[in-house]
PDB file of C-alpha atoms and ligand atoms in Angstrom:
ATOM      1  CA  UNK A   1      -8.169   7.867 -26.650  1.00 44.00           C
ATOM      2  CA  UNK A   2     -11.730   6.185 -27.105  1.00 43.00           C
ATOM      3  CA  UNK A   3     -10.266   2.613 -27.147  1.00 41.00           C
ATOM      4  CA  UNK A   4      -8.373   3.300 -23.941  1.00 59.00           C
ATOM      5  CA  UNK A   5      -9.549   1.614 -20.438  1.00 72.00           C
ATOM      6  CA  UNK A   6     -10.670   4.402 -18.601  1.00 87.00           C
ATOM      7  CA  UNK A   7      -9.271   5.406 -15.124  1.00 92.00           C
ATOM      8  CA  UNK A   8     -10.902   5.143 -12.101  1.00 95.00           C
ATOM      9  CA  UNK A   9     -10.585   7.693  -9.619  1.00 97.00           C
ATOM     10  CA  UNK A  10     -11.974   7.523  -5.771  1.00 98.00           C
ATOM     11  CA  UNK A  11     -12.557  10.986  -4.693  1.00 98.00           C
ATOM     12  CA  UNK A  12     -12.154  11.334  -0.618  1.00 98.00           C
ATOM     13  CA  UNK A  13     -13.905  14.114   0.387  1.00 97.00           C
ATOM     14  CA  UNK A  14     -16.483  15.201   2.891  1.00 97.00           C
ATOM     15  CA  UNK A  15     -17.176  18.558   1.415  1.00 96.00           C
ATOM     16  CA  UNK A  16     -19.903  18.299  -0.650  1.00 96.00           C
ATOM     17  CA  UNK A  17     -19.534  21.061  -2.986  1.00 95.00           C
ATOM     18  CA  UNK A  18     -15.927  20.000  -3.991  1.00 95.00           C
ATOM     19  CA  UNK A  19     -16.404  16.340  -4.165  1.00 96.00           C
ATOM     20  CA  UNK A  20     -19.015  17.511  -6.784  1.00 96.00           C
ATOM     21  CA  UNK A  21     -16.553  19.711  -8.464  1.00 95.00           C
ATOM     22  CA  UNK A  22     -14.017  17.258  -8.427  1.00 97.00           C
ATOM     23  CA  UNK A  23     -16.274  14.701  -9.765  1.00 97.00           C
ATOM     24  CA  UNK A  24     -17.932  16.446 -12.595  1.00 97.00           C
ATOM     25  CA  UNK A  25     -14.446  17.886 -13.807  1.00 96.00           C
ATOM     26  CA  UNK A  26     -12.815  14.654 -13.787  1.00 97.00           C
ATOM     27  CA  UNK A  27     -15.811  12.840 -15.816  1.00 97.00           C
ATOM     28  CA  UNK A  28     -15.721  15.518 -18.211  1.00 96.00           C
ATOM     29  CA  UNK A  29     -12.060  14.970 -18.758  1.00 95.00           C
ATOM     30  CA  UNK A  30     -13.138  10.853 -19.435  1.00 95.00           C
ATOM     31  CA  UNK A  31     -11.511   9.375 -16.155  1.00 96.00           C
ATOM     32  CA  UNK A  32     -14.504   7.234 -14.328  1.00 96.00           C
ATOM     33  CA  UNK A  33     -15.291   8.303 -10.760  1.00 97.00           C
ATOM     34  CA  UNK A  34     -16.088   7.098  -7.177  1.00 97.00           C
ATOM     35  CA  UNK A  35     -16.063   9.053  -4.225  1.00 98.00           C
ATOM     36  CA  UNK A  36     -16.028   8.860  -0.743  1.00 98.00           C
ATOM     37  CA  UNK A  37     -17.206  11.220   2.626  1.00 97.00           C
ATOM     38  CA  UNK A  38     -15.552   9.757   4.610  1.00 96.00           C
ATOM     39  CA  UNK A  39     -12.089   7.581   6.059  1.00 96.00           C
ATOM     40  CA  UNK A  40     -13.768   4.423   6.631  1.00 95.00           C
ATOM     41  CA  UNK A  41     -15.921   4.275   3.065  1.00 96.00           C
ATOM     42  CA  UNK A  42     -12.753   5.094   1.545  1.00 96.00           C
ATOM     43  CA  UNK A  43     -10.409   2.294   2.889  1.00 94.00           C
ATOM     44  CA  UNK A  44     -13.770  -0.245   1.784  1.00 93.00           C
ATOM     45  CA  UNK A  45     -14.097   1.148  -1.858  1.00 93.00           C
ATOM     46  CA  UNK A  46      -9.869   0.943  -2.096  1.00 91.00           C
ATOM     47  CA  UNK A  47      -9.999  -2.349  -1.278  1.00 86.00           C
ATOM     48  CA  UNK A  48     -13.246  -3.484  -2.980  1.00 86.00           C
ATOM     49  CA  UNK A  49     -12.270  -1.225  -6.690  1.00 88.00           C
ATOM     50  CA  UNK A  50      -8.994  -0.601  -6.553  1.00 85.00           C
ATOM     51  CA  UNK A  51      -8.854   2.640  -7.798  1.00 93.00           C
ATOM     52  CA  UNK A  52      -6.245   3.887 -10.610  1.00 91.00           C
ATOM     53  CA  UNK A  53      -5.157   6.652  -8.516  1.00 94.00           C
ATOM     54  CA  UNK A  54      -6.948   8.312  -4.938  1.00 97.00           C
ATOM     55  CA  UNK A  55      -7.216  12.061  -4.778  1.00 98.00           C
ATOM     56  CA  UNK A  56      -7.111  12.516  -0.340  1.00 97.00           C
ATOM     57  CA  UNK A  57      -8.370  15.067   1.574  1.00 96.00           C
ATOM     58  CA  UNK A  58      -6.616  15.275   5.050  1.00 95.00           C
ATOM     59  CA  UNK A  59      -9.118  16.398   7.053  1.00 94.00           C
ATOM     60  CA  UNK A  60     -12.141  13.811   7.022  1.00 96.00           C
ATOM     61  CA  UNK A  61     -14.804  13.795   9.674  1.00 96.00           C
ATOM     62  CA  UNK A  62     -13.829   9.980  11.207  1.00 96.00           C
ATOM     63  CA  UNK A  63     -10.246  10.025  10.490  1.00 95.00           C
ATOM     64  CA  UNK A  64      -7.209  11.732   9.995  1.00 95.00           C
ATOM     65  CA  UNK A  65      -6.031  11.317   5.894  1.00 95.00           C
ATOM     66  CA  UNK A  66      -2.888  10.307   6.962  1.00 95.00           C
ATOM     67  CA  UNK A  67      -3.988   7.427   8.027  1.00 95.00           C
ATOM     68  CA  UNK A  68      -5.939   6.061   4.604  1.00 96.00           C
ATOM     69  CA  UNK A  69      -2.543   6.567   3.562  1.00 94.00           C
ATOM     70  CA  UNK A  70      -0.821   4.669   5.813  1.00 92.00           C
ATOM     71  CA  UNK A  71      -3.450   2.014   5.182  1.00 92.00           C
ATOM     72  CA  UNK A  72      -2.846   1.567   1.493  1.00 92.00           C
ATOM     73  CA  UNK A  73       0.710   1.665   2.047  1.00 87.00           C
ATOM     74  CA  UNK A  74       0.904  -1.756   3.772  1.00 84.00           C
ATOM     75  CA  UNK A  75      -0.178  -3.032   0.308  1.00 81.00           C
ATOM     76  CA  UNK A  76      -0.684  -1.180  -2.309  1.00 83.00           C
ATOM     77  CA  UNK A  77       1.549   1.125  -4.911  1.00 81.00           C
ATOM     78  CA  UNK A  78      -1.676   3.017  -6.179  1.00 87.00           C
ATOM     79  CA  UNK A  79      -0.854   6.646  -6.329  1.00 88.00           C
ATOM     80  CA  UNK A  80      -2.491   8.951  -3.843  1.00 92.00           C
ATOM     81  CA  UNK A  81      -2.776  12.167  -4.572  1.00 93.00           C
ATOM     82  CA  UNK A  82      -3.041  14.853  -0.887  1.00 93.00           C
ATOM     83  CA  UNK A  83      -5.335  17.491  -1.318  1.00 94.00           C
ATOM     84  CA  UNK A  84      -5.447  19.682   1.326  1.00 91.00           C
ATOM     85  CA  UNK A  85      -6.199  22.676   2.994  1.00 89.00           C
ATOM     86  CA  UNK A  86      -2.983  22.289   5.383  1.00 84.00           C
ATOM     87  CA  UNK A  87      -0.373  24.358   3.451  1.00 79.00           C
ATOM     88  CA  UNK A  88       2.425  24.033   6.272  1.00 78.00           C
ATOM     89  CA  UNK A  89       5.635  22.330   5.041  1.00 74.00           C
ATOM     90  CA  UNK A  90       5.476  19.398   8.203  1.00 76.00           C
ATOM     91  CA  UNK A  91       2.318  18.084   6.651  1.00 83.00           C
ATOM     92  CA  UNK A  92       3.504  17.598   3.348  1.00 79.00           C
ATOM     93  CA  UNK A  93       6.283  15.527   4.677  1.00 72.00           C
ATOM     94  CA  UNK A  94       4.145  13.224   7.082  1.00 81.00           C
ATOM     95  CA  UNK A  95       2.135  12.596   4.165  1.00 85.00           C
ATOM     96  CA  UNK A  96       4.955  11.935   1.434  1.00 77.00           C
ATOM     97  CA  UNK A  97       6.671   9.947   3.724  1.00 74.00           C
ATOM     98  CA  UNK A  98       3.963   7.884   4.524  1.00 82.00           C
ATOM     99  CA  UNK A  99       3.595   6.861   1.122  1.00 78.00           C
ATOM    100  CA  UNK A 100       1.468   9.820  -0.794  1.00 84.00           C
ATOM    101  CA  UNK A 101       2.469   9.985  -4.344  1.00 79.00           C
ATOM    102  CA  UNK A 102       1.686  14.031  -4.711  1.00 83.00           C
ATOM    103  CA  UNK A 103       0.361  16.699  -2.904  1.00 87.00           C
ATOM    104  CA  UNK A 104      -1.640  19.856  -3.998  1.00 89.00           C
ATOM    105  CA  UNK A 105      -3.070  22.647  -1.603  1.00 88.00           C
ATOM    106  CA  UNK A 106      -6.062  24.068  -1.362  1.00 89.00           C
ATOM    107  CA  UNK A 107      -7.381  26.369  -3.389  1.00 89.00           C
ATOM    108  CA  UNK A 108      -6.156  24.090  -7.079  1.00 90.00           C
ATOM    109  CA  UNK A 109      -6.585  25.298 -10.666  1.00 92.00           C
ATOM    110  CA  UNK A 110      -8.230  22.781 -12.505  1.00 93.00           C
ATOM    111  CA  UNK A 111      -5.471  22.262 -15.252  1.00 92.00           C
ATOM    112  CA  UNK A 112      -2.615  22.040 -12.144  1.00 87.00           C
ATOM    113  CA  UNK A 113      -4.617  19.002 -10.896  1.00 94.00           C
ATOM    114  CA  UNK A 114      -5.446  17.479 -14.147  1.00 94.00           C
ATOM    115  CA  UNK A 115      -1.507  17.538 -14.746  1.00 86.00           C
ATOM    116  CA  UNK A 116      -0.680  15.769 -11.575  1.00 85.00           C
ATOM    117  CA  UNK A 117      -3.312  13.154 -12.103  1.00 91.00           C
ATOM    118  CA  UNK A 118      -1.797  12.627 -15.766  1.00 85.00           C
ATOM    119  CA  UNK A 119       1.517  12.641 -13.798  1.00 76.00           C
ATOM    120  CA  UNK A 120       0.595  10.137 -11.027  1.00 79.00           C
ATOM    121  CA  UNK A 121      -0.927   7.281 -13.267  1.00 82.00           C
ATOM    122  CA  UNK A 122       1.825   7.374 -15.917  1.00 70.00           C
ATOM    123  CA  UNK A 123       4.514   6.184 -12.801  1.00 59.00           C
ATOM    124  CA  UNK A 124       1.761   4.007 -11.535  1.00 61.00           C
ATOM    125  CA  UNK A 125       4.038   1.009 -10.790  1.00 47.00           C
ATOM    126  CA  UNK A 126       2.211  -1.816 -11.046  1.00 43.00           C
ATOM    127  CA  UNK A 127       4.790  -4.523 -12.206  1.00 41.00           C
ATOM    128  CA  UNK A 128       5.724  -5.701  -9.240  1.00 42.00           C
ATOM    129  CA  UNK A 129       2.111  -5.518  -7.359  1.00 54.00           C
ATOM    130  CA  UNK A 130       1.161  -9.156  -6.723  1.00 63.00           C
ATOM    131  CA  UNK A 131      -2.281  -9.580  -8.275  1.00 65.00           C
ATOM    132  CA  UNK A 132      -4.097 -11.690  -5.821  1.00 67.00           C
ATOM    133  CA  UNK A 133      -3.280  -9.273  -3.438  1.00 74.00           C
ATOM    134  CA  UNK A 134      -4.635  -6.863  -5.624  1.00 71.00           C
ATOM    135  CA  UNK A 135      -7.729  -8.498  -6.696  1.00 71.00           C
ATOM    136  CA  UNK A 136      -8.281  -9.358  -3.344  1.00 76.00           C
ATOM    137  CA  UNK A 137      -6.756  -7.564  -0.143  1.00 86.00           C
ATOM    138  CA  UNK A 138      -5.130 -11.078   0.838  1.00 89.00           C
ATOM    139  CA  UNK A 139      -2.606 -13.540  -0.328  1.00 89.00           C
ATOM    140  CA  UNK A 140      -2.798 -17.035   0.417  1.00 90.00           C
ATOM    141  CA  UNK A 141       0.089 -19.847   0.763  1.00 91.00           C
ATOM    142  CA  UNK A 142      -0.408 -22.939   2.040  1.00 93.00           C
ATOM    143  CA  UNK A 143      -2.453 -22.812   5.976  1.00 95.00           C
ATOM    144  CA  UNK A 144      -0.976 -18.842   5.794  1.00 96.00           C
ATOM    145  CA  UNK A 145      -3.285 -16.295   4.952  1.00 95.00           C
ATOM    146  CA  UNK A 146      -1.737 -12.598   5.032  1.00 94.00           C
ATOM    147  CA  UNK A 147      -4.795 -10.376   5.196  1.00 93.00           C
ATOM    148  CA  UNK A 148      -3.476  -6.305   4.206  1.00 89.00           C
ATOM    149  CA  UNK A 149      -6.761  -5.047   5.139  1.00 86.00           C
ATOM    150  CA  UNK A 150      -7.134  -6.225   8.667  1.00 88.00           C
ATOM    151  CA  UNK A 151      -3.317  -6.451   9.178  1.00 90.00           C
ATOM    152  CA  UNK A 152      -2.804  -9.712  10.119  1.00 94.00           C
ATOM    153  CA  UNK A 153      -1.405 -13.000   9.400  1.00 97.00           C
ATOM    154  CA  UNK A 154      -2.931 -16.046  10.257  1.00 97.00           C
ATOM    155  CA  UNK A 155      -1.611 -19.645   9.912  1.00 97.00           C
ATOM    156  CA  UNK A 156      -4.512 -22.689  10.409  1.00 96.00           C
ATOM    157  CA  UNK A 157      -7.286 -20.258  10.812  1.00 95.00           C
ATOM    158  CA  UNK A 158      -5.228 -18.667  13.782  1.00 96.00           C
ATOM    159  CA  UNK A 159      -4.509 -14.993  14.749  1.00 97.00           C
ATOM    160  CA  UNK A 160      -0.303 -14.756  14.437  1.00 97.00           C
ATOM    161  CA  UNK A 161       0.433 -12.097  16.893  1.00 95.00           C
ATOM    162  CA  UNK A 162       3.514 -10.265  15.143  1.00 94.00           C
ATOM    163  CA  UNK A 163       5.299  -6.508  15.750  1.00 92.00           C
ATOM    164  CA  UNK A 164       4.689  -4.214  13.412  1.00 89.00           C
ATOM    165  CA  UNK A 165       8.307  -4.671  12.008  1.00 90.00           C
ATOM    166  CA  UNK A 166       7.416  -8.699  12.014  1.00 94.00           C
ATOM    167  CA  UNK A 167       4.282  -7.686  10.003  1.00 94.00           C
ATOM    168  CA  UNK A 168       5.797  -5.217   7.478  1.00 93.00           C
ATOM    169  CA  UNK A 169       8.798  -8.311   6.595  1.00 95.00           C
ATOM    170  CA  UNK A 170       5.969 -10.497   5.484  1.00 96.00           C
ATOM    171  CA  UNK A 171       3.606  -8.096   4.045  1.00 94.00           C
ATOM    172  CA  UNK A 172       6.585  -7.091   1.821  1.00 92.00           C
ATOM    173  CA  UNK A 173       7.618 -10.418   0.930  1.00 92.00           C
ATOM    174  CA  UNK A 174       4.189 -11.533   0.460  1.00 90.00           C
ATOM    175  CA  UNK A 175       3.388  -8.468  -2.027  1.00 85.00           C
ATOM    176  CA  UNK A 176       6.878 -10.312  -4.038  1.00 79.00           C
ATOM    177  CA  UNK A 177       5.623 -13.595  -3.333  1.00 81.00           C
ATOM    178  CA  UNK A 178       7.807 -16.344  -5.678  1.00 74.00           C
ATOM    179  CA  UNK A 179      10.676 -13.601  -6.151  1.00 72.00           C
ATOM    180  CA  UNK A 180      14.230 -13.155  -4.406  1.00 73.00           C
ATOM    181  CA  UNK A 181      13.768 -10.342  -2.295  1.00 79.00           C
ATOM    182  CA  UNK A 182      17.404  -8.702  -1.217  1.00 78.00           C
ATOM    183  CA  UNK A 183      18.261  -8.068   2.246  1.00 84.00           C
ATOM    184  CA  UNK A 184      19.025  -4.405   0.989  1.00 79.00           C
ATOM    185  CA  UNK A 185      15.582  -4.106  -1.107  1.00 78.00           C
ATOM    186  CA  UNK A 186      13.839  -5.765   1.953  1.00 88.00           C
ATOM    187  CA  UNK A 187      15.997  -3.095   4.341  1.00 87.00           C
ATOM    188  CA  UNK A 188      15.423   0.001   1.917  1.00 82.00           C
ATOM    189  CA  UNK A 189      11.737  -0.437   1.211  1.00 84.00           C
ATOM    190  CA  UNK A 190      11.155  -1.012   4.790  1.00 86.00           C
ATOM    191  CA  UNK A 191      13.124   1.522   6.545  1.00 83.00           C
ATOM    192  CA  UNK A 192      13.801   4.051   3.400  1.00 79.00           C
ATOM    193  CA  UNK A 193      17.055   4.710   1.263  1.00 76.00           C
ATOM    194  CA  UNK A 194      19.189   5.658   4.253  1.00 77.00           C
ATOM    195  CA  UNK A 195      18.421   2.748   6.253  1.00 78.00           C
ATOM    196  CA  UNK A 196      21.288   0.506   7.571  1.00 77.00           C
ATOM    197  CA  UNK A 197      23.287  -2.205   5.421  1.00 74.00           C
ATOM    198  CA  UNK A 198      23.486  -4.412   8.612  1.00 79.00           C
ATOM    199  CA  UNK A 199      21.325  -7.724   7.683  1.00 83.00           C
ATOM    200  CA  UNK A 200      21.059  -8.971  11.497  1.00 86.00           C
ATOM    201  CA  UNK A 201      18.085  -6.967  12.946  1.00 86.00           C
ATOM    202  CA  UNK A 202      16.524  -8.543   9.128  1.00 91.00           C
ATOM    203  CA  UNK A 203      17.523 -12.173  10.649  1.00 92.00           C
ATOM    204  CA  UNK A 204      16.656 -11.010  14.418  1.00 92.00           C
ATOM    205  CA  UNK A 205      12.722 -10.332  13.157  1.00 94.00           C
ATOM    206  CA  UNK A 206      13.318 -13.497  10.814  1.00 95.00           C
ATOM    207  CA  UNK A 207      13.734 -15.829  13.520  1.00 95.00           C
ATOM    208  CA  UNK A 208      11.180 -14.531  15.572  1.00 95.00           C
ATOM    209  CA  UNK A 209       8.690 -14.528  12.664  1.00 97.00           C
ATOM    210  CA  UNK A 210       9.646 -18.316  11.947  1.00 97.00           C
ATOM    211  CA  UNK A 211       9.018 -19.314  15.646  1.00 96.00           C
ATOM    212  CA  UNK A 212       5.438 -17.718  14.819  1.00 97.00           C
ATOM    213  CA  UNK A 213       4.520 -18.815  11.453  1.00 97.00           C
ATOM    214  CA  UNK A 214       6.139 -21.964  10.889  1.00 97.00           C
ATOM    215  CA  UNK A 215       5.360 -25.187  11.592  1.00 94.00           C
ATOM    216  CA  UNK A 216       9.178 -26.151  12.236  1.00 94.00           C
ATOM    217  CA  UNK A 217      11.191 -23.157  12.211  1.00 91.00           C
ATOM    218  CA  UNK A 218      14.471 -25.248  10.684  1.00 91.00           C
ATOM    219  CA  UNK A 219      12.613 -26.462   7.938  1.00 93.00           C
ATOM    220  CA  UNK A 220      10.242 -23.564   6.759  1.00 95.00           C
ATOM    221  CA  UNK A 221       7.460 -23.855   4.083  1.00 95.00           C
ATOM    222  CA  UNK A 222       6.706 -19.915   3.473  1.00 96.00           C
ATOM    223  CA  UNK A 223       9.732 -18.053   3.938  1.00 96.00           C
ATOM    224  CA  UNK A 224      12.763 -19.549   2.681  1.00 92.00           C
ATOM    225  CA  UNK A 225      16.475 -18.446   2.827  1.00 90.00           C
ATOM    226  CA  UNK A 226      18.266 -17.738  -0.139  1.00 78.00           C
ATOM    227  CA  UNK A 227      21.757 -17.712   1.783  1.00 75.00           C
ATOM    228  CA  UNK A 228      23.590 -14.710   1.073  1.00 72.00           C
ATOM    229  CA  UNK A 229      21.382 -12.917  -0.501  1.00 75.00           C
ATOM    230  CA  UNK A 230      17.830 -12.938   1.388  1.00 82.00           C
ATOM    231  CA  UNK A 231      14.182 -14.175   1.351  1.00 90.00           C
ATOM    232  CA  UNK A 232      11.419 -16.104  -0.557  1.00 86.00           C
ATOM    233  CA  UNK A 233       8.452 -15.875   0.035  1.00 90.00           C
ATOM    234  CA  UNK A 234       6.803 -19.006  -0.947  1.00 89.00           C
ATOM    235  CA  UNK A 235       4.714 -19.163  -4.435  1.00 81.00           C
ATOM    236  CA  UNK A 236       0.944 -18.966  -4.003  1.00 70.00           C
ATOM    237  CA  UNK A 237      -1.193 -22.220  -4.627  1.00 53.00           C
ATOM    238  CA  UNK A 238      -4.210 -20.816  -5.504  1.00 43.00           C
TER     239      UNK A 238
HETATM  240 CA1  LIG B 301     -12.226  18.155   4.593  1.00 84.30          CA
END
């Protein structure tokens, strides 16, 4: 195992005596460590280290857990692992479906949470994760910059003012930058498994995000049409 590149694990947790629990058992185990006490440190450190995996606490004095997950989601595939006090079946959920990878309750055995950590890096899917983004919280096309961490797009140096929906079409496509994305991978990974096979409301936010992004709508240089079967998202130049 010596010759293996050790994983790095952010810790998010404002109670002291745990994060050093959590800390020392993980280093003894040969994983590398950073931790967090709070919401805010931990979205920097994500962004700045890119962890191998994020062990969450939900309840964090400046912001609700669910919302660092939320916040990773809009870029990242790194797994994030809930550990929480909450118990109740409704908070598991929220935080699954917003994109947590695992979830243990509070109190853990030690050799339960080593196994889900063991768990959560093997189906660490990282094949598809656009490096650039990775390396760097943005990617950048042409006078386009999307930026994951603040959530925005802007074309020329300029704020584009997009919907959420707008947003979470080119964050997607951006992550797959250079690839053929299908309108049913772009529909399913947007609005989940069940979501509807109807490609208009896709085209709808299209043709609204064209009008905001590009230059000349009819002739676009970032996301291109691959007619009957969906969108490009421009190749990167840097
Ligand atoms: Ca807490």
């Amino acid at each position: 195992m010596s010759n293996m590149i050790r994983s790095k694990i952010l810790i998010v947790e404002d109670d002291s005596g745990i994060r050093t629990f959590l800390r020392a058992t993980l280093t003894a185990e040969g994983y590398d460590t950073i931790v967090a006490s709070g919401g805010t440190s931990a979205l920097e450190i994500v962004a700045s280290h890119c962890p191998d995996c994020i062990l969450l606490d939900l309840g964090l004095p400046d912001m609700d857990g669910n919302r660092i997950i939320s916040s990773v989601r809009q870029w990242s595939t790194m797994p994030i692992i809930v550990i929480s006090a909450r118990s109740m079946e409704p908070d598991k959920v929220q935080a699954l479906d917003l994109g947590a990878d695992d979830y243990i309750t509070k109190p853990f055995g030690t050799n339960e949470l080593l196994a889900r950590i063991r768990t959560a890096l093997r189906h660490r899917r990282t094949a598809s994760e656009n490096g650039e983004i990775a390396l760097r919280g943005s990617y950048h096309v042409g006078d386009m910059v999307i930026d994951y961490r603040k959530h925005q797009v802007r074309v020329a140096g300029e704020n584009i003012h997009l919907t959420p929906n707008e947003f979470r079409i080119v964050a997607l496509l951006g992550m797959h930058a250079g690839q053929v994305m299908t309108y049913r991978s772009i529909l399913r990974e947007l609005w989940g498994p069940s979501a509807s096979t109807d490609n208009k409301i896709l085209r709808v936010h299209m043709a609204s995000i064209r009008r905001k992004i590009e230059p000349n709508p009819n002739e676009p240089r970032y996301i291109f049409t691959e007619v009957g079967v969906g969108y490009r998202m421009a190749d990167g130049d840097d």
